[in-house]
Tab-separated table of N, CA and C in Angstrom:
chain	number	residue	atom	x	y	z
K	1	MET	N	0.811	-1.184	0.000
K	1	MET	CA	0.000	0.000	0.000
K	1	MET	C	0.864	1.261	0.000
K	2	LYS	N	2.001	1.201	0.739
K	2	LYS	CA	2.895	2.350	0.786
K	2	LYS	C	3.482	2.626	-0.595
K	3	ARG	N	3.785	1.566	-1.332
K	3	ARG	CA	4.331	1.737	-2.683
K	3	ARG	C	3.312	2.394	-3.601
K	4	LEU	N	2.062	1.978	-3.475
K	4	LEU	CA	0.999	2.555	-4.296
K	4	LEU	C	0.851	4.042	-4.011
K	5	LEU	N	0.836	4.419	-2.739
K	5	LEU	CA	0.717	5.835	-2.379
K	5	LEU	C	1.927	6.627	-2.860
K	6	ALA	N	3.107	6.053	-2.739
K	6	ALA	CA	4.310	6.731	-3.211
K	6	ALA	C	4.254	6.931	-4.727
K	7	CYS	N	3.787	5.923	-5.451
K	7	CYS	CA	3.669	6.016	-6.911
K	7	CYS	C	2.656	7.084	-7.311
K	8	LEU	N	1.507	7.095	-6.637
K	8	LEU	CA	0.483	8.087	-6.940
K	8	LEU	C	0.971	9.500	-6.624
K	9	SER	N	1.693	9.666	-5.532
K	9	SER	CA	2.240	10.977	-5.171
K	9	SER	C	3.243	11.451	-6.209
K	10	LEU	N	4.095	10.552	-6.659
K	10	LEU	CA	5.079	10.895	-7.678
K	10	LEU	C	4.400	11.290	-8.981
K	11	CYS	N	3.374	10.549	-9.381
K	11	CYS	CA	2.635	10.880	-10.607
K	11	CYS	C	1.974	12.245	-10.507
K	12	ALA	N	1.390	12.549	-9.366
K	12	ALA	CA	0.756	13.859	-9.177
K	12	ALA	C	1.786	14.975	-9.236
K	13	LEU	N	2.944	14.766	-8.626
K	13	LEU	CA	4.008	15.762	-8.642
K	13	LEU	C	4.520	16.001	-10.057
K	14	LEU	N	4.769	14.927	-10.789
K	14	LEU	CA	5.219	15.069	-12.173
K	14	LEU	C	4.152	15.739	-13.040
K	15	GLY	N	2.899	15.420	-12.797
K	15	GLY	CA	1.811	16.033	-13.554
K	15	GLY	C	1.736	17.519	-13.309
K	16	ALA	N	1.942	17.943	-12.082
K	16	ALA	CA	1.928	19.366	-11.768
K	16	ALA	C	3.077	20.083	-12.462
K	17	CYS	N	4.228	19.460	-12.529
K	17	CYS	CA	5.369	20.055	-13.220
K	17	CYS	C	5.123	20.156	-14.723
K	18	ALA	N	4.421	19.201	-15.273
K	18	ALA	CA	4.173	19.183	-16.710
K	18	ALA	C	3.161	20.239	-17.135
K	19	MET	N	2.366	20.759	-16.196
K	19	MET	CA	1.335	21.734	-16.515
K	19	MET	C	1.886	23.146	-16.367
K	20	ALA	N	2.933	23.481	-17.081
K	20	ALA	CA	3.529	24.805	-17.004
K	20	ALA	C	2.597	25.838	-17.621
K	21	ASP	N	2.720	27.077	-17.136
K	21	ASP	CA	1.916	28.154	-17.685
K	21	ASP	C	2.238	28.360	-19.157
K	22	THR	N	1.217	28.730	-19.923
K	22	THR	CA	1.408	29.057	-21.324
K	22	THR	C	1.850	30.512	-21.406
K	23	ALA	N	2.969	30.761	-22.055
K	23	ALA	CA	3.502	32.116	-22.157
K	23	ALA	C	2.816	32.888	-23.271
K	24	TYR	N	2.641	34.189	-23.058
K	24	TYR	CA	2.116	35.079	-24.088
K	24	TYR	C	3.315	35.540	-24.909
K	25	ALA	N	3.503	34.921	-26.055
K	25	ALA	CA	4.648	35.186	-26.916
K	25	ALA	C	4.317	34.681	-28.318
K	26	PRO	N	5.101	35.082	-29.310
K	26	PRO	CA	4.861	34.549	-30.664
K	26	PRO	C	5.043	33.036	-30.696
K	27	ALA	N	4.259	32.380	-31.528
K	27	ALA	CA	4.390	30.932	-31.720
K	27	ALA	C	5.567	30.678	-32.654
K	28	TYR	N	6.371	29.702	-32.318
K	28	TYR	CA	7.471	29.304	-33.184
K	28	TYR	C	7.138	27.951	-33.766
K	29	GLY	N	6.897	27.903	-35.049
K	29	GLY	CA	6.506	26.671	-35.715
K	29	GLY	C	4.999	26.557	-35.793
K	30	PRO	N	4.513	25.725	-36.693
K	30	PRO	CA	3.073	25.621	-36.920
K	30	PRO	C	2.285	25.064	-35.741
K	31	ARG	N	2.899	24.307	-34.854
K	31	ARG	CA	2.173	23.735	-33.716
K	31	ARG	C	2.695	24.260	-32.383
K	32	GLY	N	3.500	25.316	-32.445
K	32	GLY	CA	4.065	25.872	-31.222
K	32	GLY	C	3.064	26.707	-30.452
K	33	ALA	N	3.205	26.722	-29.139
K	33	ALA	CA	2.328	27.533	-28.298
K	33	ALA	C	2.659	29.004	-28.504
K	34	GLY	N	1.619	29.832	-28.509
K	34	GLY	CA	1.799	31.268	-28.652
K	34	GLY	C	0.857	31.831	-29.696
K	35	PHE	N	1.057	33.120	-30.030
K	35	PHE	CA	0.158	33.774	-30.977
K	35	PHE	C	0.761	33.873	-32.363
K	36	SER	N	-0.131	33.936	-33.337
K	36	SER	CA	0.251	34.190	-34.725
K	36	SER	C	-0.905	34.931	-35.373
K	37	GLU	N	-0.622	35.599	-36.455
K	37	GLU	CA	-1.664	36.298	-37.198
K	37	GLU	C	-1.258	36.423	-38.646
K	38	TYR	N	-2.254	36.609	-39.502
K	38	TYR	CA	-1.960	36.964	-40.879
K	38	TYR	C	-3.019	37.919	-41.385
K	39	ARG	N	-2.561	38.793	-42.277
K	39	ARG	CA	-3.428	39.813	-42.845
K	39	ARG	C	-4.268	39.195	-43.957
K	40	ILE	N	-5.578	39.344	-43.850
K	40	ILE	CA	-6.493	38.893	-44.890
K	40	ILE	C	-6.634	39.987	-45.935
K	41	GLU	N	-6.777	41.220	-45.460
K	41	GLU	CA	-6.809	42.423	-46.287
K	41	GLU	C	-6.528	43.580	-45.339
K	42	PRO	N	-6.321	44.795	-45.840
K	42	PRO	CA	-6.076	45.907	-44.912
K	42	PRO	C	-7.215	46.027	-43.887
K	43	GLY	N	-6.844	46.062	-42.618
K	43	GLY	CA	-7.829	46.194	-41.549
K	43	GLY	C	-8.558	44.920	-41.185
K	44	ARG	N	-8.161	43.769	-41.742
K	44	ARG	CA	-8.797	42.485	-41.422
K	44	ARG	C	-7.694	41.437	-41.247
K	45	PHE	N	-7.727	40.774	-40.091
K	45	PHE	CA	-6.709	39.780	-39.748
K	45	PHE	C	-7.356	38.535	-39.166
K	46	ARG	N	-6.633	37.434	-39.251
K	46	ARG	CA	-6.963	36.225	-38.485
K	46	ARG	C	-5.883	36.126	-37.417
K	47	VAL	N	-6.316	36.133	-36.162
K	47	VAL	CA	-5.423	36.052	-35.006
K	47	VAL	C	-5.659	34.704	-34.339
K	48	THR	N	-4.583	33.984	-34.052
K	48	THR	CA	-4.694	32.674	-33.413
K	48	THR	C	-3.783	32.633	-32.200
K	49	PHE	N	-4.302	32.056	-31.124
K	49	PHE	CA	-3.455	31.757	-29.977
K	49	PHE	C	-3.562	30.266	-29.705
K	50	GLN	N	-2.429	29.593	-29.734
K	50	GLN	CA	-2.334	28.153	-29.463
K	50	GLN	C	-1.805	27.991	-28.045
K	51	GLY	N	-2.624	27.429	-27.165
K	51	GLY	CA	-2.180	27.180	-25.796
K	51	GLY	C	-1.295	25.953	-25.732
K	52	GLY	N	-0.491	25.892	-24.711
K	52	GLY	CA	0.317	24.704	-24.474
K	52	GLY	C	-0.526	23.639	-23.785
K	53	PRO	N	-0.015	22.425	-23.657
K	53	PRO	CA	-0.756	21.365	-22.972
K	53	PRO	C	-1.131	21.802	-21.558
K	54	GLY	N	-2.398	21.645	-21.225
K	54	GLY	CA	-2.870	21.999	-19.897
K	54	GLY	C	-3.301	23.444	-19.728
K	55	ALA	N	-3.143	24.275	-20.762
K	55	ALA	CA	-3.554	25.676	-20.641
K	55	ALA	C	-5.074	25.756	-20.526
K	56	PRO	N	-5.576	26.539	-19.579
K	56	PRO	CA	-7.028	26.668	-19.433
K	56	PRO	C	-7.631	27.364	-20.663
K	57	PRO	N	-8.783	26.905	-21.139
K	57	PRO	CA	-9.412	27.519	-22.308
K	57	PRO	C	-9.657	29.019	-22.139
K	58	GLN	N	-9.990	29.479	-20.928
K	58	GLN	CA	-10.233	30.909	-20.721
K	58	GLN	C	-8.953	31.713	-20.906
K	59	GLN	N	-7.822	31.175	-20.467
K	59	GLN	CA	-6.543	31.857	-20.658
K	59	GLN	C	-6.225	31.978	-22.140
K	60	VAL	N	-6.455	30.917	-22.900
K	60	VAL	CA	-6.203	30.932	-24.342
K	60	VAL	C	-7.093	31.976	-25.020
K	61	ALA	N	-8.370	32.035	-24.637
K	61	ALA	CA	-9.291	33.023	-25.212
K	61	ALA	C	-8.852	34.448	-24.873
K	62	ASP	N	-8.433	34.681	-23.628
K	62	ASP	CA	-7.969	36.012	-23.235
K	62	ASP	C	-6.722	36.418	-24.004
K	63	TYR	N	-5.794	35.493	-24.203
K	63	TYR	CA	-4.567	35.811	-24.928
K	63	TYR	C	-4.846	36.112	-26.399
K	64	ALA	N	-5.822	35.419	-26.995
K	64	ALA	CA	-6.198	35.723	-28.380
K	64	ALA	C	-6.794	37.129	-28.462
K	65	LEU	N	-7.652	37.486	-27.513
K	65	LEU	CA	-8.219	38.844	-27.472
K	65	LEU	C	-7.132	39.898	-27.268
K	66	LEU	N	-6.200	39.620	-26.375
K	66	LEU	CA	-5.108	40.555	-26.121
K	66	LEU	C	-4.285	40.771	-27.376
K	67	ARG	N	-3.985	39.694	-28.089
K	67	ARG	CA	-3.194	39.850	-29.317
K	67	ARG	C	-3.958	40.665	-30.353
K	68	ALA	N	-5.274	40.431	-30.470
K	68	ALA	CA	-6.082	41.204	-31.413
K	68	ALA	C	-6.055	42.689	-31.045
K	69	ALA	N	-6.129	43.000	-29.754
K	69	ALA	CA	-6.090	44.397	-29.309
K	69	ALA	C	-4.738	45.037	-29.613
K	70	GLU	N	-3.656	44.338	-29.287
K	70	GLU	CA	-2.317	44.890	-29.544
K	70	GLU	C	-2.066	45.079	-31.038
K	71	LEU	N	-2.511	44.143	-31.842
K	71	LEU	CA	-2.353	44.247	-33.290
K	71	LEU	C	-3.167	45.417	-33.838
K	72	THR	N	-4.380	45.590	-33.332
K	72	THR	CA	-5.235	46.704	-33.754
K	72	THR	C	-4.535	48.039	-33.501
K	73	LEU	N	-3.978	48.202	-32.313
K	73	LEU	CA	-3.281	49.444	-31.981
K	73	LEU	C	-2.011	49.620	-32.817
K	74	ALA	N	-1.284	48.543	-33.040
K	74	ALA	CA	-0.061	48.612	-33.854
K	74	ALA	C	-0.366	49.006	-35.297
K	75	GLU	N	-1.548	48.630	-35.786
K	75	GLU	CA	-1.948	48.968	-37.152
K	75	GLU	C	-2.541	50.377	-37.249
K	76	GLY	N	-2.671	51.073	-36.118
K	76	GLY	CA	-3.174	52.443	-36.111
K	76	GLY	C	-4.691	52.568	-35.988
K	77	TYR	N	-5.359	51.511	-35.552
K	77	TYR	CA	-6.815	51.524	-35.387
K	77	TYR	C	-7.171	51.665	-33.912
K	78	ASP	N	-8.455	51.955	-33.659
K	78	ASP	CA	-8.945	52.167	-32.293
K	78	ASP	C	-9.751	50.992	-31.740
K	79	TRP	N	-10.449	50.286	-32.576
K	79	TRP	CA	-11.317	49.203	-32.138
K	79	TRP	C	-11.233	48.041	-33.125
K	80	PHE	N	-11.716	46.900	-32.668
K	80	PHE	CA	-11.811	45.734	-33.544
K	80	PHE	C	-13.119	45.020	-33.262
K	81	ALA	N	-13.648	44.370	-34.285
K	81	ALA	CA	-14.857	43.559	-34.155
K	81	ALA	C	-14.525	42.140	-34.574
K	82	ILE	N	-15.008	41.171	-33.814
K	82	ILE	CA	-14.792	39.763	-34.142
K	82	ILE	C	-15.909	39.324	-35.076
K	83	THR	N	-15.514	38.907	-36.281
K	83	THR	CA	-16.503	38.447	-37.262
K	83	THR	C	-16.604	36.932	-37.313
K	84	ASP	N	-15.585	36.245	-36.783
K	84	ASP	CA	-15.599	34.783	-36.751
K	84	ASP	C	-14.713	34.340	-35.597
K	85	ARG	N	-15.158	33.316	-34.882
K	85	ARG	CA	-14.417	32.798	-33.730
K	85	ARG	C	-14.471	31.282	-33.786
K	86	ALA	N	-13.319	30.638	-33.606
K	86	ALA	CA	-13.274	29.172	-33.614
K	86	ALA	C	-12.332	28.702	-32.514
K	87	THR	N	-12.761	27.671	-31.794
K	87	THR	CA	-11.943	27.049	-30.767
K	87	THR	C	-11.725	25.599	-31.170
K	88	SER	N	-10.492	25.151	-31.058
K	88	SER	CA	-10.193	23.762	-31.398
K	88	SER	C	-9.408	23.125	-30.266
K	89	GLY	N	-9.452	21.808	-30.231
K	89	GLY	CA	-8.729	21.061	-29.207
K	89	GLY	C	-9.545	20.956	-27.942
K	90	ARG	N	-8.923	20.398	-26.941
K	90	ARG	CA	-9.546	20.280	-25.624
K	90	ARG	C	-8.429	20.327	-24.600
K	91	PRO	N	-8.747	20.784	-23.391
K	91	PRO	CA	-7.689	20.859	-22.384
K	91	PRO	C	-7.207	19.487	-21.964
K	92	ASP	N	-5.935	19.418	-21.621
K	92	ASP	CA	-5.351	18.180	-21.101
K	92	ASP	C	-5.739	18.075	-19.636
K	93	SER	N	-6.272	16.952	-19.247
K	93	SER	CA	-6.726	16.796	-17.873
K	93	SER	C	-5.627	16.300	-16.939
K	94	GLY	N	-4.437	16.071	-17.426
K	94	GLY	CA	-3.310	15.706	-16.574
K	94	GLY	C	-3.344	14.255	-16.110
K	95	PRO	N	-2.799	13.995	-14.924
K	95	PRO	CA	-2.704	12.622	-14.435
K	95	PRO	C	-4.079	12.008	-14.216
K	96	ARG	N	-4.170	10.715	-14.456
K	96	ARG	CA	-5.423	9.992	-14.269
K	96	ARG	C	-5.144	8.692	-13.529
K	97	LEU	N	-6.098	8.261	-12.725
K	97	LEU	CA	-6.011	7.008	-11.994
K	97	LEU	C	-7.159	6.130	-12.448
K	98	SER	N	-6.873	4.867	-12.692
K	98	SER	CA	-7.943	3.955	-13.098
K	98	SER	C	-7.827	2.660	-12.307
K	99	LEU	N	-8.976	2.069	-12.070
K	99	LEU	CA	-9.050	0.785	-11.380
K	99	LEU	C	-9.736	-0.208	-12.306
K	100	GLY	N	-9.348	-1.456	-12.254
K	100	GLY	CA	-9.987	-2.452	-13.098
K	100	GLY	C	-9.964	-3.817	-12.446
K	101	THR	N	-10.902	-4.644	-12.844
K	101	THR	CA	-10.931	-6.021	-12.360
K	101	THR	C	-11.082	-6.933	-13.558
K	102	GLY	N	-10.700	-8.146	-13.383
K	102	GLY	CA	-10.844	-9.118	-14.460
K	102	GLY	C	-10.842	-10.528	-13.889
K	103	GLY	N	-11.234	-11.434	-14.703
K	103	GLY	CA	-11.267	-12.812	-14.240
K	103	GLY	C	-11.009	-13.758	-15.402
K	104	GLY	N	-10.740	-14.961	-15.097
K	104	GLY	CA	-10.505	-15.945	-16.142
K	104	GLY	C	-10.170	-17.287	-15.522
K	105	SER	N	-9.830	-18.217	-16.361
K	105	SER	CA	-9.443	-19.526	-15.839
K	105	SER	C	-8.214	-20.006	-16.589
K	106	TYR	N	-7.405	-20.758	-15.906
K	106	TYR	CA	-6.195	-21.313	-16.484
K	106	TYR	C	-6.013	-22.715	-15.910
K	107	GLY	N	-6.018	-23.679	-16.750
K	107	GLY	CA	-5.826	-25.061	-16.303
K	107	GLY	C	-6.922	-25.532	-15.364
K	108	GLY	N	-8.146	-25.092	-15.604
K	108	GLY	CA	-9.261	-25.529	-14.782
K	108	GLY	C	-9.416	-24.758	-13.486
K	109	ARG	N	-8.558	-23.786	-13.248
K	109	ARG	CA	-8.656	-22.984	-12.033
K	109	ARG	C	-9.165	-21.593	-12.381
K	110	SER	N	-10.017	-21.084	-11.536
K	110	SER	CA	-10.539	-19.721	-11.723
K	110	SER	C	-9.642	-18.743	-11.001
K	111	ALA	N	-9.540	-17.557	-11.565
K	111	ALA	CA	-8.740	-16.516	-10.929
K	111	ALA	C	-9.428	-15.167	-11.137
K	112	ILE	N	-9.311	-14.320	-10.158
K	112	ILE	CA	-9.824	-12.951	-10.247
K	112	ILE	C	-8.647	-12.029	-9.991
K	113	GLY	N	-8.541	-11.000	-10.804
K	113	GLY	CA	-7.458	-10.047	-10.637
K	113	GLY	C	-7.998	-8.634	-10.475
K	114	VAL	N	-7.266	-7.847	-9.755
K	114	VAL	CA	-7.589	-6.438	-9.566
K	114	VAL	C	-6.340	-5.663	-9.942
K	115	GLY	N	-6.522	-4.575	-10.709
K	115	GLY	CA	-5.372	-3.786	-11.117
K	115	GLY	C	-5.601	-2.306	-10.874
K	116	VAL	N	-4.526	-1.591	-10.660
K	116	VAL	CA	-4.555	-0.139	-10.509
K	116	VAL	C	-3.577	0.401	-11.530
K	117	GLY	N	-4.003	1.423	-12.267
K	117	GLY	CA	-3.121	1.989	-13.267
K	117	GLY	C	-3.183	3.506	-13.252
K	118	THR	N	-2.140	4.108	-13.736
K	118	THR	CA	-2.106	5.563	-13.864
K	118	THR	C	-1.621	5.911	-15.252
K	119	SER	N	-1.985	7.096	-15.688
K	119	SER	CA	-1.402	7.632	-16.913
K	119	SER	C	-1.038	9.075	-16.637
K	120	LEU	N	-0.056	9.559	-17.322
K	120	LEU	CA	0.476	10.878	-17.043
K	120	LEU	C	0.897	11.542	-18.338
K	121	SER	N	0.469	12.786	-18.537
K	121	SER	CA	0.893	13.565	-19.692
K	121	SER	C	2.136	14.351	-19.316
K	122	LEU	N	3.169	14.258	-20.104
K	122	LEU	CA	4.395	15.017	-19.860
K	122	LEU	C	4.588	16.085	-20.935
K	123	GLY	N	3.518	16.727	-21.340
K	123	GLY	CA	3.653	17.857	-22.243
K	123	GLY	C	3.254	17.581	-23.669
K	124	GLY	N	2.906	16.378	-24.042
K	124	GLY	CA	2.551	16.113	-25.418
K	124	GLY	C	1.063	15.929	-25.632
K	125	GLY	N	0.272	16.258	-24.635
K	125	GLY	CA	-1.162	16.014	-24.702
K	125	GLY	C	-1.919	17.075	-25.474
K	126	PRO	N	-3.225	16.978	-25.433
K	126	PRO	CA	-4.074	17.905	-26.169
K	126	PRO	C	-3.910	19.339	-25.673
K	127	ALA	N	-4.189	20.276	-26.537
K	127	ALA	CA	-4.121	21.693	-26.196
K	127	ALA	C	-5.271	22.415	-26.890
K	128	VAL	N	-5.573	23.600	-26.402
K	128	VAL	CA	-6.664	24.409	-26.933
K	128	VAL	C	-6.090	25.540	-27.768
K	129	ALA	N	-6.751	25.835	-28.886
K	129	ALA	CA	-6.390	26.977	-29.727
K	129	ALA	C	-7.640	27.810	-29.976
K	130	GLN	N	-7.476	29.114	-30.049
K	130	GLN	CA	-8.571	30.027	-30.355
K	130	GLN	C	-8.148	30.879	-31.549
K	131	SER	N	-9.008	30.917	-32.574
K	131	SER	CA	-8.770	31.767	-33.753
K	131	SER	C	-9.873	32.804	-33.834
K	132	LEU	N	-9.477	34.031	-34.095
K	132	LEU	CA	-10.412	35.137	-34.237
K	132	LEU	C	-10.173	35.813	-35.578
K	133	GLU	N	-11.238	36.034	-36.337
K	133	GLU	CA	-11.124	36.904	-37.503
K	133	GLU	C	-11.624	38.254	-37.052
K	134	VAL	N	-10.782	39.269	-37.191
K	134	VAL	CA	-11.127	40.597	-36.697
K	134	VAL	C	-11.085	41.627	-37.818
K	135	VAL	N	-12.006	42.565	-37.736
K	135	VAL	CA	-12.054	43.741	-38.607
K	135	VAL	C	-11.749	44.932	-37.723
K	136	MET	N	-10.856	45.807	-38.170
K	136	MET	CA	-10.402	46.933	-37.364
K	136	MET	C	-10.996	48.234	-37.886
K	137	GLY	N	-11.185	49.175	-36.984
K	137	GLY	CA	-11.738	50.461	-37.388
K	137	GLY	C	-11.198	51.600	-36.538
K	138	GLU	N	-11.460	52.836	-37.026
K	138	GLU	CA	-11.012	54.046	-36.340
K	138	GLU	C	-12.209	54.787	-35.769
K	139	GLY	N	-11.932	55.600	-34.748
K	139	GLY	CA	-12.980	56.432	-34.175
K	139	GLY	C	-13.819	55.695	-33.152
K	140	GLN	N	-15.086	56.107	-33.106
K	140	GLN	CA	-16.026	55.538	-32.138
K	140	GLN	C	-16.295	54.061	-32.429
K	141	ARG	N	-16.241	53.240	-31.393
K	141	ARG	CA	-16.535	51.807	-31.510
K	141	ARG	C	-18.016	51.633	-31.821
K	142	PRO	N	-18.347	50.743	-32.762
K	142	PRO	CA	-19.766	50.511	-33.062
K	142	PRO	C	-20.506	49.873	-31.887
K	143	ALA	N	-21.806	50.065	-31.845
K	143	ALA	CA	-22.646	49.474	-30.791
K	143	ALA	C	-22.958	48.035	-31.161
K	144	ASP	N	-21.947	47.202	-31.133
K	144	ASP	CA	-22.046	45.796	-31.503
K	144	ASP	C	-21.397	44.998	-30.373
K	145	PRO	N	-22.070	43.980	-29.833
K	145	PRO	CA	-21.461	43.216	-28.733
K	145	PRO	C	-20.170	42.496	-29.125
K	146	ASN	N	-19.893	42.357	-30.410
K	146	ASN	CA	-18.658	41.715	-30.870
K	146	ASN	C	-17.559	42.726	-31.175
K	147	ALA	N	-17.806	44.018	-30.887
K	147	ALA	CA	-16.806	45.064	-31.110
K	147	ALA	C	-16.166	45.429	-29.775
K	148	TYR	N	-14.856	45.620	-29.801
K	148	TYR	CA	-14.087	45.883	-28.590
K	148	TYR	C	-13.217	47.121	-28.769
K	149	ASP	N	-13.091	47.895	-27.693
K	149	ASP	CA	-12.152	49.003	-27.656
K	149	ASP	C	-10.762	48.413	-27.427
K	150	ALA	N	-9.863	48.622	-28.369
K	150	ALA	CA	-8.553	47.967	-28.310
K	150	ALA	C	-7.752	48.386	-27.079
K	151	ARG	N	-7.762	49.676	-26.740
K	151	ARG	CA	-7.013	50.136	-25.568
K	151	ARG	C	-7.598	49.546	-24.279
K	152	GLY	N	-8.920	49.499	-24.199
K	152	GLY	CA	-9.564	48.930	-23.014
K	152	GLY	C	-9.234	47.460	-22.824
K	153	VAL	N	-9.260	46.692	-23.913
K	153	VAL	CA	-8.916	45.263	-23.829
K	153	VAL	C	-7.464	45.096	-23.416
K	154	ARG	N	-6.585	45.862	-24.060
K	154	ARG	CA	-5.160	45.758	-23.730
K	154	ARG	C	-4.907	46.122	-22.263
K	155	ASP	N	-5.500	47.222	-21.794
K	155	ASP	CA	-5.265	47.667	-20.420
K	155	ASP	C	-5.841	46.698	-19.392
K	156	THR	N	-6.913	45.997	-19.741
K	156	THR	CA	-7.533	45.044	-18.824
K	156	THR	C	-6.783	43.714	-18.801
K	157	LEU	N	-6.401	43.195	-19.977
K	157	LEU	CA	-5.816	41.855	-20.051
K	157	LEU	C	-4.296	41.839	-19.881
K	158	ARG	N	-3.593	42.897	-20.236
K	158	ARG	CA	-2.131	42.884	-20.199
K	158	ARG	C	-1.590	42.591	-18.802
K	159	PRO	N	-2.175	43.155	-17.722
K	159	PRO	CA	-1.634	42.840	-16.393
K	159	PRO	C	-1.746	41.357	-16.004
K	160	ARG	N	-2.626	40.603	-16.649
K	160	ARG	CA	-2.797	39.176	-16.326
K	160	ARG	C	-1.713	38.302	-16.953
K	161	VAL	N	-0.974	38.853	-17.888
K	161	VAL	CA	0.039	38.070	-18.605
K	161	VAL	C	1.262	37.867	-17.750
């Protein structure tokens, strides 16, 4: 029993280490964690934030919004509106514990077995990505629930990074 508890404790510790925070930075490579964007036309971009394994979906969504706000300001605009939003992937749930039983016979004898197993993600598990298609504009923000003041978004979300 002591070995089982020691094994479970070690798995939990390793799982916690594997769930590192996702950094707000440019993505390096097509599957790298971080943000990327491309210009569709002047004033219209697709912004994507790819979270690392274990990144909470809300953090990924906030980082995508933050990147859209920073890009809007860098392009000389005041506000942006989201015209399309897509989320892909699912969060990694980290370490898991499973119990199982089984039975069978061998040489005319019956046997019952009980097993305990664990699985652990060390950084290669599922991750969440958020893509936003944004249209940018100048002046007064439109009265649209999908339109955001770029400075307000940046000032609200930047301290969380």
